[in-house]
Amino acid sequence: MDDTNGPGSRDGSEPEERQDLAAARRELVNALRERLDVSERTLSAIEAVPRHEFVPESRRPRAYADRPLPIGHDQTISAPHMVAMMTDLLDPDRGDRILEVGTGCGYHAAVIAELVEPGNVFSAEYVPELAADARDRLARLGYDVTVRAGDGREAFCDEAPFDAAFLTCAPSGDVPEPIVEQVRTGGRVVAPVDDGGFLDRGGQRLVRLTVREDGVDREDHGGVRFVPMQ
Ligand code: SAH
């Protein structure tokens, strides 16, 4: 009979591997807790998402290191501390509807999906193959995220207004106006923006904008490095 799982059998080893991965994920979260000033709510979302499912098979052993990883098409999944910091700055309420620009592999979208009601994350990805893969992956893992291929400046205009938006790619100037316009008054935008050539090293500043009726309030959260926005 094939329902007896001897040691090392396929069915028998999977839960073990899952436990190892969960332990690695817990260790990562503990390290982030020590290092960053982020909420327990953000950390529990990081702990809930199986990052190893979002990285290429060959990178799985490194899935719980606090490092960015390549995901193909010259793109990268951000390091966990960056996802934690941006998620904390975005600070989504349960009922919020959130726009992500730059789905990549879908990892950050899944972290946000842990914090809001099902169906409230809308994510645009410029590279059609990445969008298709992320859509399948998120659905398989049970995340109700709407992924569209296209330019994040306009892909979800029909779903606006959003309570918050975030960019995981860096625009060449400030946050594009069409994105700010899709966020309601009082809502937030978290994004890497051009540092105006000040550092001249291809880096950016992470900013949080709060949308006001007559403009935006702006906070600077330090130097970062993201892939360019198309
Ligand atoms: N949040 C992602 C990180 C992806 S890297 C993750 O968790 O994996 C940034 C992504 O932004 C890349 O996949 C890139 O193709 C995408 N991108 C670049 N310009 C874009 C644009 N104008 N609209 C939508 N996506 C864009």
PDB file of C-alpha atoms and ligand atoms in Angstrom:
ATOM      1  CA  MET A   1       0.000   0.000   0.000  1.00  0.00           C
ATOM      2  CA  ASP A   2       1.270   3.473  -0.695  1.00  0.00           C
ATOM      3  CA  ASP A   3      -0.231   5.133   2.375  1.00  0.00           C
ATOM      4  CA  THR A   4       2.631   4.035   4.645  1.00  0.00           C
ATOM      5  CA  ASN A   5       5.203   6.791   4.693  1.00  0.00           C
ATOM      6  CA  GLY A   6       8.560   5.259   5.446  1.00  0.00           C
ATOM      7  CA  PRO A   7      11.449   7.470   6.491  1.00  0.00           C
ATOM      8  CA  GLY A   8      12.642   9.555   3.563  1.00  0.00           C
ATOM      9  CA  SER A   9       9.548   8.842   1.490  1.00  0.00           C
ATOM     10  CA  ARG A  10       8.222  11.711  -0.502  1.00  0.00           C
ATOM     11  CA  ASP A  11       5.096  12.260   1.572  1.00  0.00           C
ATOM     12  CA  GLY A  12       6.974  11.663   4.800  1.00  0.00           C
ATOM     13  CA  SER A  13       9.723  14.226   4.185  1.00  0.00           C
ATOM     14  CA  GLU A  14       7.578  17.121   3.056  1.00  0.00           C
ATOM     15  CA  PRO A  15       6.194  18.095   6.460  1.00  0.00           C
ATOM     16  CA  GLU A  16       9.753  17.962   7.819  1.00  0.00           C
ATOM     17  CA  GLU A  17      10.924  20.327   5.118  1.00  0.00           C
ATOM     18  CA  ARG A  18       7.966  22.566   5.851  1.00  0.00           C
ATOM     19  CA  GLN A  19       8.949  22.659   9.516  1.00  0.00           C
ATOM     20  CA  ASP A  20      12.526  23.584   8.634  1.00  0.00           C
ATOM     21  CA  LEU A  21      11.267  26.377   6.410  1.00  0.00           C
ATOM     22  CA  ALA A  22       8.895  27.633   9.095  1.00  0.00           C
ATOM     23  CA  ALA A  23      11.758  27.608  11.614  1.00  0.00           C
ATOM     24  CA  ALA A  24      13.983  29.548   9.192  1.00  0.00           C
ATOM     25  CA  ARG A  25      11.184  32.041   8.657  1.00  0.00           C
ATOM     26  CA  ARG A  26      10.728  32.493  12.414  1.00  0.00           C
ATOM     27  CA  GLU A  27      14.447  33.092  12.801  1.00  0.00           C
ATOM     28  CA  LEU A  28      14.331  35.732  10.084  1.00  0.00           C
ATOM     29  CA  VAL A  29      11.410  37.458  11.795  1.00  0.00           C
ATOM     30  CA  ASN A  30      13.246  37.415  15.135  1.00  0.00           C
ATOM     31  CA  ALA A  31      16.263  39.030  13.482  1.00  0.00           C
ATOM     32  CA  LEU A  32      14.053  41.694  11.876  1.00  0.00           C
ATOM     33  CA  ARG A  33      12.405  42.370  15.250  1.00  0.00           C
ATOM     34  CA  GLU A  34      15.830  43.039  16.797  1.00  0.00           C
ATOM     35  CA  ARG A  35      17.021  45.200  13.972  1.00  0.00           C
ATOM     36  CA  LEU A  36      14.017  47.238  12.861  1.00  0.00           C
ATOM     37  CA  ASP A  37      11.471  49.447  14.527  1.00  0.00           C
ATOM     38  CA  VAL A  38       8.421  47.830  12.934  1.00  0.00           C
ATOM     39  CA  SER A  39       5.100  46.691  14.394  1.00  0.00           C
ATOM     40  CA  GLU A  40       4.262  43.150  15.474  1.00  0.00           C
ATOM     41  CA  ARG A  41       1.425  43.285  12.950  1.00  0.00           C
ATOM     42  CA  THR A  42       3.929  43.766  10.118  1.00  0.00           C
ATOM     43  CA  LEU A  43       6.193  41.026  11.502  1.00  0.00           C
ATOM     44  CA  SER A  44       3.319  38.563  11.755  1.00  0.00           C
ATOM     45  CA  ALA A  45       2.495  39.183   8.082  1.00  0.00           C
ATOM     46  CA  ILE A  46       6.132  38.449   7.160  1.00  0.00           C
ATOM     47  CA  GLU A  47       6.005  35.307   9.277  1.00  0.00           C
ATOM     48  CA  ALA A  48       2.817  34.145   7.546  1.00  0.00           C
ATOM     49  CA  VAL A  49       4.060  34.328   3.945  1.00  0.00           C
ATOM     50  CA  PRO A  50       6.119  31.396   2.583  1.00  0.00           C
ATOM     51  CA  ARG A  51       8.843  33.442   0.827  1.00  0.00           C
ATOM     52  CA  HIS A  52      10.443  30.246  -0.503  1.00  0.00           C
ATOM     53  CA  GLU A  53       7.402  29.780  -2.764  1.00  0.00           C
ATOM     54  CA  PHE A  54       8.166  33.108  -4.462  1.00  0.00           C
ATOM     55  CA  VAL A  55      11.816  32.606  -5.377  1.00  0.00           C
ATOM     56  CA  PRO A  56      13.259  30.410  -8.146  1.00  0.00           C
ATOM     57  CA  GLU A  57      13.768  26.777  -7.086  1.00  0.00           C
ATOM     58  CA  SER A  58      17.568  27.178  -7.114  1.00  0.00           C
ATOM     59  CA  ARG A  59      17.343  30.094  -4.649  1.00  0.00           C
ATOM     60  CA  ARG A  60      15.133  28.336  -2.115  1.00  0.00           C
ATOM     61  CA  PRO A  61      17.926  27.575   0.339  1.00  0.00           C
ATOM     62  CA  ARG A  62      18.503  31.369   0.562  1.00  0.00           C
ATOM     63  CA  ALA A  63      14.831  32.325   0.769  1.00  0.00           C
ATOM     64  CA  TYR A  64      15.040  33.252   4.471  1.00  0.00           C
ATOM     65  CA  ALA A  65      18.276  35.216   4.358  1.00  0.00           C
ATOM     66  CA  ASP A  66      17.658  38.963   4.617  1.00  0.00           C
ATOM     67  CA  ARG A  67      18.745  39.525   1.026  1.00  0.00           C
ATOM     68  CA  PRO A  68      17.227  40.574  -2.285  1.00  0.00           C
ATOM     69  CA  LEU A  69      17.136  37.697  -4.801  1.00  0.00           C
ATOM     70  CA  PRO A  70      16.935  37.576  -8.603  1.00  0.00           C
ATOM     71  CA  ILE A  71      13.537  36.488  -9.955  1.00  0.00           C
ATOM     72  CA  GLY A  72      14.331  36.538 -13.707  1.00  0.00           C
ATOM     73  CA  HIS A  73      13.773  39.214 -16.373  1.00  0.00           C
ATOM     74  CA  ASP A  74      16.510  41.306 -14.678  1.00  0.00           C
ATOM     75  CA  GLN A  75      14.226  41.920 -11.700  1.00  0.00           C
ATOM     76  CA  THR A  76      14.629  41.205  -7.996  1.00  0.00           C
ATOM     77  CA  ILE A  77      12.497  40.423  -4.985  1.00  0.00           C
ATOM     78  CA  SER A  78      13.333  42.988  -2.274  1.00  0.00           C
ATOM     79  CA  ALA A  79      15.107  41.947   0.913  1.00  0.00           C
ATOM     80  CA  PRO A  80      12.699  41.054   3.748  1.00  0.00           C
ATOM     81  CA  HIS A  81      13.762  44.082   5.841  1.00  0.00           C
ATOM     82  CA  MET A  82      12.802  46.400   2.968  1.00  0.00           C
ATOM     83  CA  VAL A  83       9.409  44.708   2.592  1.00  0.00           C
ATOM     84  CA  ALA A  84       8.925  45.006   6.370  1.00  0.00           C
ATOM     85  CA  MET A  85       9.880  48.692   6.433  1.00  0.00           C
ATOM     86  CA  MET A  86       7.662  49.602   3.478  1.00  0.00           C
ATOM     87  CA  THR A  87       4.739  47.596   4.832  1.00  0.00           C
ATOM     88  CA  ASP A  88       5.070  49.324   8.186  1.00  0.00           C
ATOM     89  CA  LEU A  89       5.152  52.762   6.539  1.00  0.00           C
ATOM     90  CA  LEU A  90       2.111  51.881   4.458  1.00  0.00           C
ATOM     91  CA  ASP A  91       0.345  50.708   7.648  1.00  0.00           C
ATOM     92  CA  PRO A  92      -2.742  49.291   5.932  1.00  0.00           C
ATOM     93  CA  ASP A  93      -5.992  49.069   7.878  1.00  0.00           C
ATOM     94  CA  ARG A  94      -8.034  45.863   7.475  1.00  0.00           C
ATOM     95  CA  GLY A  95     -10.556  47.491   5.160  1.00  0.00           C
ATOM     96  CA  ASP A  96      -8.044  49.414   3.023  1.00  0.00           C
ATOM     97  CA  ARG A  97      -7.748  48.939  -0.722  1.00  0.00           C
ATOM     98  CA  ILE A  98      -4.113  49.000  -1.805  1.00  0.00           C
ATOM     99  CA  LEU A  99      -2.360  49.577  -5.141  1.00  0.00           C
ATOM    100  CA  GLU A 100       1.072  48.033  -5.748  1.00  0.00           C
ATOM    101  CA  VAL A 101       3.184  49.125  -8.721  1.00  0.00           C
ATOM    102  CA  GLY A 102       5.666  46.350  -9.535  1.00  0.00           C
ATOM    103  CA  THR A 103       4.286  42.886  -8.657  1.00  0.00           C
ATOM    104  CA  GLY A 104       7.520  41.069  -9.491  1.00  0.00           C
ATOM    105  CA  CYS A 105       7.077  37.586  -8.036  1.00  0.00           C
ATOM    106  CA  GLY A 106       4.119  38.667  -5.888  1.00  0.00           C
ATOM    107  CA  TYR A 107       5.805  38.359  -2.495  1.00  0.00           C
ATOM    108  CA  HIS A 108       5.194  41.899  -1.254  1.00  0.00           C
ATOM    109  CA  ALA A 109       1.608  41.737  -2.512  1.00  0.00           C
ATOM    110  CA  ALA A 110       1.104  38.584  -0.413  1.00  0.00           C
ATOM    111  CA  VAL A 111       2.485  40.309   2.691  1.00  0.00           C
ATOM    112  CA  ILE A 112       0.025  43.184   2.207  1.00  0.00           C
ATOM    113  CA  ALA A 113      -2.781  40.698   1.477  1.00  0.00           C
ATOM    114  CA  GLU A 114      -2.190  39.208   4.944  1.00  0.00           C
ATOM    115  CA  LEU A 115      -3.168  42.576   6.432  1.00  0.00           C
ATOM    116  CA  VAL A 116      -6.278  43.556   4.455  1.00  0.00           C
ATOM    117  CA  GLU A 117      -9.565  41.940   3.464  1.00  0.00           C
ATOM    118  CA  PRO A 118      -9.465  39.407   0.607  1.00  0.00           C
ATOM    119  CA  GLY A 119      -9.679  41.105  -2.783  1.00  0.00           C
ATOM    120  CA  ASN A 120      -8.302  44.437  -1.592  1.00  0.00           C
ATOM    121  CA  VAL A 121      -4.814  44.267  -3.143  1.00  0.00           C
ATOM    122  CA  PHE A 122      -4.404  45.426  -6.760  1.00  0.00           C
ATOM    123  CA  SER A 123      -0.975  44.910  -8.282  1.00  0.00           C
ATOM    124  CA  ALA A 124       0.402  45.966 -11.666  1.00  0.00           C
ATOM    125  CA  GLU A 125       3.452  44.400 -13.316  1.00  0.00           C
ATOM    126  CA  TYR A 126       5.099  45.728 -16.478  1.00  0.00           C
ATOM    127  CA  VAL A 127       6.634  42.395 -17.617  1.00  0.00           C
ATOM    128  CA  PRO A 128       3.759  40.185 -18.846  1.00  0.00           C
ATOM    129  CA  GLU A 129       5.505  36.878 -17.989  1.00  0.00           C
ATOM    130  CA  LEU A 130       6.164  38.004 -14.399  1.00  0.00           C
ATOM    131  CA  ALA A 131       2.546  39.160 -14.087  1.00  0.00           C
ATOM    132  CA  ALA A 132       1.220  35.804 -15.320  1.00  0.00           C
ATOM    133  CA  ASP A 133       3.518  33.810 -13.010  1.00  0.00           C
ATOM    134  CA  ALA A 134       2.701  35.981  -9.994  1.00  0.00           C
ATOM    135  CA  ARG A 135      -1.030  35.724 -10.674  1.00  0.00           C
ATOM    136  CA  ASP A 136      -0.851  31.899 -10.769  1.00  0.00           C
ATOM    137  CA  ARG A 137       1.411  31.708  -7.723  1.00  0.00           C
ATOM    138  CA  LEU A 138      -0.727  34.006  -5.587  1.00  0.00           C
ATOM    139  CA  ALA A 139      -3.896  32.107  -6.538  1.00  0.00           C
ATOM    140  CA  ARG A 140      -2.264  28.745  -5.792  1.00  0.00           C
ATOM    141  CA  LEU A 141      -1.204  29.976  -2.359  1.00  0.00           C
ATOM    142  CA  GLY A 142      -4.692  31.295  -1.635  1.00  0.00           C
ATOM    143  CA  TYR A 143      -4.045  35.043  -1.914  1.00  0.00           C
ATOM    144  CA  ASP A 144      -6.923  36.984  -3.440  1.00  0.00           C
ATOM    145  CA  VAL A 145      -4.813  39.612  -5.240  1.00  0.00           C
ATOM    146  CA  THR A 146      -5.775  41.137  -8.594  1.00  0.00           C
ATOM    147  CA  VAL A 147      -2.711  41.197 -10.865  1.00  0.00           C
ATOM    148  CA  ARG A 148      -2.692  43.016 -14.184  1.00  0.00           C
ATOM    149  CA  ALA A 149       0.103  43.252 -16.754  1.00  0.00           C
ATOM    150  CA  GLY A 150       0.803  46.829 -17.741  1.00  0.00           C
ATOM    151  CA  ASP A 151       2.048  50.200 -16.595  1.00  0.00           C
ATOM    152  CA  GLY A 152       1.203  50.766 -12.944  1.00  0.00           C
ATOM    153  CA  ARG A 153       0.505  54.443 -13.658  1.00  0.00           C
ATOM    154  CA  GLU A 154      -2.745  53.470 -15.341  1.00  0.00           C
ATOM    155  CA  ALA A 155      -3.413  49.722 -14.986  1.00  0.00           C
ATOM    156  CA  PHE A 156      -5.983  50.166 -12.202  1.00  0.00           C
ATOM    157  CA  CYS A 157      -7.448  53.600 -12.927  1.00  0.00           C
ATOM    158  CA  ASP A 158     -10.885  51.968 -12.961  1.00  0.00           C
ATOM    159  CA  GLU A 159     -10.406  50.739  -9.362  1.00  0.00           C
ATOM    160  CA  ALA A 160      -9.367  54.140  -7.892  1.00  0.00           C
ATOM    161  CA  PRO A 161      -9.521  55.682  -5.382  1.00  0.00           C
ATOM    162  CA  PHE A 162      -7.152  53.626  -3.213  1.00  0.00           C
ATOM    163  CA  ASP A 163      -6.427  54.140   0.470  1.00  0.00           C
ATOM    164  CA  ALA A 164      -2.725  53.667  -0.165  1.00  0.00           C
ATOM    165  CA  ALA A 165      -0.256  52.864  -2.925  1.00  0.00           C
ATOM    166  CA  PHE A 166       3.347  51.687  -3.029  1.00  0.00           C
ATOM    167  CA  LEU A 167       6.000  51.411  -5.711  1.00  0.00           C
ATOM    168  CA  THR A 168       8.596  48.657  -5.760  1.00  0.00           C
ATOM    169  CA  CYS A 169      10.372  50.233  -8.741  1.00  0.00           C
ATOM    170  CA  ALA A 170      11.996  53.654  -8.847  1.00  0.00           C
ATOM    171  CA  PRO A 171      10.591  56.411 -11.083  1.00  0.00           C
ATOM    172  CA  SER A 172      13.186  58.683 -12.661  1.00  0.00           C
ATOM    173  CA  GLY A 173      11.770  61.726 -10.879  1.00  0.00           C
ATOM    174  CA  ASP A 174       9.207  62.090  -8.142  1.00  0.00           C
ATOM    175  CA  VAL A 175       6.230  59.726  -7.657  1.00  0.00           C
ATOM    176  CA  PRO A 176       4.292  59.945 -10.950  1.00  0.00           C
ATOM    177  CA  GLU A 177       1.331  62.290 -10.597  1.00  0.00           C
ATOM    178  CA  PRO A 178      -1.207  59.766 -12.020  1.00  0.00           C
ATOM    179  CA  ILE A 179      -0.417  57.432  -9.091  1.00  0.00           C
ATOM    180  CA  VAL A 180      -0.814  60.151  -6.462  1.00  0.00           C
ATOM    181  CA  GLU A 181      -4.124  61.097  -8.088  1.00  0.00           C
ATOM    182  CA  GLN A 182      -5.450  57.568  -7.582  1.00  0.00           C
ATOM    183  CA  VAL A 183      -5.012  57.804  -3.803  1.00  0.00           C
ATOM    184  CA  ARG A 184      -7.758  59.373  -1.708  1.00  0.00           C
ATOM    185  CA  THR A 185      -7.169  62.479   0.390  1.00  0.00           C
ATOM    186  CA  GLY A 186      -5.543  61.381   3.630  1.00  0.00           C
ATOM    187  CA  GLY A 187      -4.161  58.229   1.970  1.00  0.00           C
ATOM    188  CA  ARG A 188      -0.489  57.283   1.737  1.00  0.00           C
ATOM    189  CA  VAL A 189       2.068  56.573  -0.968  1.00  0.00           C
ATOM    190  CA  VAL A 190       5.334  54.771  -0.154  1.00  0.00           C
ATOM    191  CA  ALA A 191       7.957  54.857  -2.888  1.00  0.00           C
ATOM    192  CA  PRO A 192      11.624  55.096  -3.769  1.00  0.00           C
ATOM    193  CA  VAL A 193      12.232  58.405  -5.552  1.00  0.00           C
ATOM    194  CA  ASP A 194      15.153  59.939  -7.329  1.00  0.00           C
ATOM    195  CA  ASP A 195      17.535  61.630  -4.914  1.00  0.00           C
ATOM    196  CA  GLY A 196      18.054  64.372  -7.497  1.00  0.00           C
ATOM    197  CA  GLY A 197      21.530  63.128  -8.358  1.00  0.00           C
ATOM    198  CA  PHE A 198      22.695  64.217  -4.915  1.00  0.00           C
ATOM    199  CA  LEU A 199      24.421  60.928  -4.225  1.00  0.00           C
ATOM    200  CA  ASP A 200      24.900  60.166  -7.938  1.00  0.00           C
ATOM    201  CA  ARG A 201      25.179  56.438  -7.357  1.00  0.00           C
ATOM    202  CA  GLY A 202      21.920  55.217  -8.821  1.00  0.00           C
ATOM    203  CA  GLY A 203      20.335  55.186  -5.391  1.00  0.00           C
ATOM    204  CA  GLN A 204      17.057  56.681  -4.269  1.00  0.00           C
ATOM    205  CA  ARG A 205      15.317  57.979  -1.150  1.00  0.00           C
ATOM    206  CA  LEU A 206      12.413  56.071   0.363  1.00  0.00           C
ATOM    207  CA  VAL A 207       9.568  58.529   0.933  1.00  0.00           C
ATOM    208  CA  ARG A 208       6.093  58.399   2.418  1.00  0.00           C
ATOM    209  CA  LEU A 209       3.630  60.896   1.022  1.00  0.00           C
ATOM    210  CA  THR A 210       0.339  61.706   2.697  1.00  0.00           C
ATOM    211  CA  VAL A 211      -2.107  62.997   0.130  1.00  0.00           C
ATOM    212  CA  ARG A 212      -3.708  66.355   1.014  1.00  0.00           C
ATOM    213  CA  GLU A 213      -6.357  68.297  -0.846  1.00  0.00           C
ATOM    214  CA  ASP A 214      -3.814  70.807  -2.070  1.00  0.00           C
ATOM    215  CA  GLY A 215      -0.687  68.658  -2.436  1.00  0.00           C
ATOM    216  CA  VAL A 216       1.231  66.124  -0.359  1.00  0.00           C
ATOM    217  CA  ASP A 217       3.065  65.960   2.960  1.00  0.00           C
ATOM    218  CA  ARG A 218       6.422  64.218   2.579  1.00  0.00           C
ATOM    219  CA  GLU A 219       8.616  62.219   4.954  1.00  0.00           C
ATOM    220  CA  ASP A 220      12.079  60.922   4.058  1.00  0.00           C
ATOM    221  CA  HIS A 221      12.975  57.415   5.267  1.00  0.00           C
ATOM    222  CA  GLY A 222      16.538  57.069   4.061  1.00  0.00           C
ATOM    223  CA  GLY A 223      18.601  55.844   1.144  1.00  0.00           C
ATOM    224  CA  VAL A 224      17.466  52.773  -0.825  1.00  0.00           C
ATOM    225  CA  ARG A 225      18.149  51.050  -4.133  1.00  0.00           C
ATOM    226  CA  PHE A 226      15.369  49.718  -6.368  1.00  0.00           C
ATOM    227  CA  VAL A 227      15.141  48.630 -10.002  1.00  0.00           C
ATOM    228  CA  PRO A 228      14.065  51.444 -12.350  1.00  0.00           C
ATOM    229  CA  MET A 229      10.433  52.042 -13.202  1.00  0.00           C
ATOM    230  CA  GLN A 230       9.689  51.597 -16.922  1.00  0.00           C
TER     231      GLN A 230
HETATM  232  N1  SAH B   1       7.320  43.700  -5.085  1.00  0.00           N
HETATM  233  C1  SAH B   1       8.121  42.811  -5.891  1.00  0.00           C
HETATM  234  C2  SAH B   1       9.429  43.445  -6.281  1.00  0.00           C
HETATM  235  C3  SAH B   1       9.551  43.465  -7.766  1.00  0.00           C
HETATM  236  S1  SAH B   1      10.896  44.388  -8.449  1.00  0.00           S
HETATM  237  C4  SAH B   1       8.295  41.462  -5.239  1.00  0.00           C
HETATM  238  O1  SAH B   1       7.876  41.274  -4.079  1.00  0.00           O
HETATM  239  O2  SAH B   1       8.831  40.579  -5.890  1.00  0.00           O
HETATM  240  C5  SAH B   1       9.998  45.703  -9.241  1.00  0.00           C
HETATM  241  C6  SAH B   1       9.088  45.303 -10.363  1.00  0.00           C
HETATM  242  O3  SAH B   1       8.532  46.513 -10.920  1.00  0.00           O
HETATM  243  C7  SAH B   1       9.736  44.576 -11.520  1.00  0.00           C
HETATM  244  O4  SAH B   1       9.147  43.314 -11.669  1.00  0.00           O
HETATM  245  C8  SAH B   1       9.465  45.471 -12.737  1.00  0.00           C
HETATM  246  O5  SAH B   1       9.210  44.753 -13.925  1.00  0.00           O
HETATM  247  C9  SAH B   1       8.246  46.251 -12.279  1.00  0.00           C
HETATM  248  N2  SAH B   1       7.978  47.521 -12.973  1.00  0.00           N
HETATM  249  C10 SAH B   1       8.878  48.413 -13.464  1.00  0.00           C
HETATM  250  N3  SAH B   1       8.240  49.464 -14.006  1.00  0.00           N
HETATM  251  C11 SAH B   1       6.895  49.244 -13.874  1.00  0.00           C
HETATM  252  C12 SAH B   1       5.719  49.968 -14.260  1.00  0.00           C
HETATM  253  N4  SAH B   1       5.776  51.138 -14.902  1.00  0.00           N
HETATM  254  N5  SAH B   1       4.512  49.422 -13.956  1.00  0.00           N
HETATM  255  C13 SAH B   1       4.430  48.231 -13.314  1.00  0.00           C
HETATM  256  N6  SAH B   1       5.514  47.504 -12.937  1.00  0.00           N
HETATM  257  C14 SAH B   1       6.736  47.997 -13.209  1.00  0.00           C
END
